[in-house]
Coordinates of C-alpha atoms and ligand atoms in Angstrom, one line a residue:
M1 CA 2.3 -41.4 -8.0
S2 CA 1.6 -38.6 -10.4
Q3 CA 4.1 -37.3 -13.1
E4 CA 5.1 -33.7 -13.1
L5 CA 2.8 -31.6 -15.2
S6 CA 4.4 -29.1 -17.5
F7 CA 2.7 -25.8 -17.2
R8 CA 2.5 -22.9 -19.6
P9 CA 0.0 -20.0 -20.5
F10 CA -2.7 -20.7 -23.0
A11 CA -1.8 -20.4 -26.6
D12 CA -4.1 -19.7 -29.6
Q13 CA -4.1 -23.2 -30.9
D14 CA -5.2 -24.6 -27.4
E15 CA -8.9 -23.3 -27.7
E16 CA -10.5 -26.7 -28.9
A17 CA -8.6 -28.9 -26.4
V18 CA -9.3 -26.5 -23.5
I19 CA -13.0 -26.2 -24.3
S20 CA -13.4 -30.0 -24.6
L21 CA -11.6 -30.3 -21.4
W22 CA -14.0 -27.9 -19.6
E23 CA -17.0 -29.7 -21.2
R24 CA -15.8 -33.1 -20.2
C25 CA -15.4 -31.7 -16.7
G26 CA -18.9 -30.4 -16.7
L27 CA -17.8 -26.7 -16.3
T28 CA -19.4 -25.0 -19.4
R29 CA -22.9 -23.3 -18.8
P30 CA -25.4 -22.3 -21.4
H31 CA -25.3 -18.6 -20.4
N32 CA -21.3 -18.5 -20.5
D33 CA -19.7 -18.6 -24.0
P34 CA -16.2 -20.4 -23.3
V35 CA -14.7 -18.6 -26.3
K36 CA -15.7 -15.3 -25.1
D37 CA -14.6 -16.2 -21.7
I38 CA -11.1 -17.3 -22.9
A39 CA -10.7 -14.1 -25.2
F40 CA -11.7 -11.9 -22.2
A41 CA -9.3 -13.4 -19.5
R42 CA -6.4 -13.3 -22.1
E43 CA -6.8 -9.7 -23.2
Q44 CA -6.5 -8.4 -19.6
P45 CA -3.1 -7.9 -17.9
A46 CA -4.4 -9.4 -14.5
S47 CA -5.7 -12.5 -15.8
D48 CA -4.7 -15.6 -18.0
I49 CA -5.5 -19.2 -18.6
L50 CA -2.9 -21.7 -17.7
V51 CA -2.7 -25.4 -19.1
G52 CA -1.0 -28.3 -17.8
E53 CA 0.4 -30.7 -20.2
L54 CA 1.3 -34.5 -19.9
E55 CA 3.2 -36.0 -22.8
G56 CA 2.4 -33.1 -25.0
G57 CA -1.3 -33.2 -24.5
I58 CA -3.5 -30.8 -22.4
V59 CA -4.9 -32.5 -19.2
A60 CA -5.4 -29.6 -16.9
S61 CA -6.4 -26.0 -17.0
V62 CA -7.3 -23.0 -14.9
M63 CA -8.2 -19.4 -15.4
V64 CA -6.4 -17.2 -12.9
G65 CA -6.7 -13.6 -12.2
H66 CA -7.1 -10.8 -9.6
D67 CA -9.0 -7.6 -9.2
G68 CA -6.2 -5.3 -7.9
H69 CA -6.8 -6.7 -4.4
R70 CA -7.7 -10.5 -4.2
G71 CA -7.0 -13.4 -6.5
T72 CA -9.5 -15.8 -7.9
L73 CA -9.6 -19.0 -10.1
Y74 CA -12.3 -20.3 -12.5
Y75 CA -12.5 -23.4 -14.7
V76 CA -10.3 -25.5 -12.3
S77 CA -10.2 -28.7 -14.3
V78 CA -8.4 -32.0 -14.6
D79 CA -9.2 -34.6 -17.4
P80 CA -11.8 -37.0 -15.8
D81 CA -9.6 -40.0 -16.8
L82 CA -6.7 -38.6 -14.7
Q83 CA -8.6 -37.3 -11.7
G84 CA -7.6 -38.4 -8.1
K85 CA -3.9 -38.8 -8.9
G86 CA -2.6 -35.5 -7.6
Y87 CA -2.7 -33.3 -10.9
G88 CA -5.4 -31.0 -9.4
R89 CA -3.0 -30.3 -6.4
Q90 CA -0.3 -29.5 -9.0
L91 CA -2.6 -27.3 -11.0
M92 CA -3.6 -25.3 -7.9
R93 CA 0.0 -24.7 -6.7
H94 CA 0.8 -23.4 -10.0
A95 CA -2.1 -21.2 -10.1
E96 CA -1.1 -19.8 -6.7
G97 CA 2.4 -19.3 -7.9
W98 CA 1.0 -17.2 -10.9
L99 CA -0.9 -15.0 -8.4
K100 CA 1.9 -14.6 -5.9
A101 CA 4.2 -13.5 -8.7
Q102 CA 1.6 -10.7 -9.4
G103 CA 1.8 -9.7 -5.7
V104 CA -1.5 -11.2 -4.7
W105 CA -1.4 -12.4 -1.1
K106 CA -5.0 -14.0 -0.8
L107 CA -7.1 -16.1 -3.0
N108 CA -10.9 -16.3 -2.6
L109 CA -12.7 -19.1 -4.2
L110 CA -16.4 -19.2 -4.9
L111 CA -18.2 -22.7 -5.0
R112 CA -21.7 -24.0 -4.7
A113 CA -22.4 -24.8 -1.0
D114 CA -23.8 -28.2 -1.8
N115 CA -20.7 -29.2 -3.8
E116 CA -19.1 -31.5 -1.1
K117 CA -16.5 -33.1 -3.5
I118 CA -15.1 -29.8 -4.5
R119 CA -15.1 -28.6 -1.0
A120 CA -13.1 -31.6 0.2
F121 CA -10.6 -31.0 -2.6
Y122 CA -10.0 -27.4 -1.5
E123 CA -10.0 -28.2 2.1
A124 CA -7.3 -31.0 1.4
L125 CA -5.2 -28.0 -0.1
G126 CA -5.5 -25.8 3.0
Y127 CA -8.5 -23.6 2.0
E128 CA -10.9 -22.7 4.7
V129 CA -14.5 -21.8 4.7
E130 CA -15.0 -18.0 5.6
P131 CA -18.6 -17.1 6.4
R132 CA -19.4 -14.5 3.8
L133 CA -22.5 -13.9 1.6
C134 CA -21.8 -13.7 -2.1
M135 CA -24.0 -11.1 -3.8
A136 CA -24.0 -10.5 -7.6
R137 CA -25.9 -8.4 -10.2
R138 CA -25.6 -8.8 -13.9
L139 CA -24.3 -5.7 -15.6
I140 CA -24.7 -6.8 -19.1
D141 CA -27.4 -9.3 -20.3
Ligands
COA201 C1 -11.6 -30.7 -8.7 C2 -10.4 -31.4 -9.5 C3 -9.7 -30.2 -10.3 C4 -9.6 -32.1 -8.7 O1 -8.5 -32.5 -9.4 P1 -7.7 -34.0 -9.0 O2 -6.6 -34.2 -9.8 O3 -8.8 -35.0 -9.0 O4 -7.2 -33.8 -7.5 P2 -6.1 -34.5 -6.8 O5 -6.0 -35.8 -7.2 O6 -4.9 -33.5 -7.0 O7 -6.5 -34.2 -5.3 C5 -5.8 -33.2 -4.3 C6 -6.4 -33.5 -2.9 O8 -7.8 -33.3 -2.9 C7 -8.5 -34.5 -2.4 N1 -9.7 -34.7 -3.1 C8 -9.8 -34.5 -4.6 N2 -11.1 -34.9 -4.9 C9 -11.7 -35.3 -3.9 C10 -13.0 -35.7 -3.4 N3 -13.9 -35.8 -4.4 N4 -13.4 -36.0 -2.1 C11 -12.4 -35.8 -1.2 N5 -11.1 -35.4 -1.4 C12 -10.8 -35.2 -2.7 C13 -7.5 -35.6 -2.7 O9 -7.7 -36.7 -1.7 C14 -6.0 -35.0 -2.6 O10 -5.8 -34.9 -1.1 P3 -4.5 -35.6 -0.6 O11 -3.3 -35.1 -1.5 O12 -4.3 -35.1 0.8 O13 -4.6 -37.0 -0.9 C15 -11.0 -32.3 -10.6 O14 -11.8 -33.4 -9.8 C16 -11.9 -31.8 -11.6 O15 -11.5 -31.2 -12.7 N6 -13.3 -31.8 -11.3 C17 -14.2 -31.3 -12.4 C18 -14.2 -29.9 -12.4 C19 -14.6 -29.0 -11.2 O16 -15.6 -29.4 -10.6 N7 -13.8 -28.0 -10.9 C20 -13.9 -27.3 -9.7 C21 -14.8 -26.2 -9.9 S1 -15.0 -25.0 -8.5

């Protein structure tokens, strides 16, 4: 049985621990600077980064936000040594609560179609596949 994580918004001193968590979870990409991503999410009123702590250390984190209509999440991460114990579920419920408190009534998630593990995780939490095509264009190189 998992312990209760203690959640709070990201604070300045969390940068190193959170980026290290994202790296260990395989979430960082050469074309995305995590420092820039963190700063951008934190300076907008409709987004933030939340961290989950266990015994004073950061073991989970998620970037939450909405576009004035739908909510979304990025960098959903649980320490690899602690995965499979229910912390991801706690993290998702907390992120959903953050969005609900902002008045967001629907959360859309984007994941790679061949990522069966993550799909199973979200399905276990009540998410369903909706047939949509995701289109994107870079606005700034
Ligand atoms: C995805 C992630 C956050 C899940 O966290 P976690 O702590 O392992 O998940 P939990 O233990 O809370 O699992 C919650 C539910 O999902 C299910 N689940 C989790 N991983 C699963 C898997 N690989 N296959 C099938 N089901 C899975 C669990 O069985 C559980 O269901 P249950 O409560 O009905 O038993 C974690 O694995 C992670 O950080 N992965 C690397 C980063 C990543 O890929 N993030 C997602 C980006 S889109």
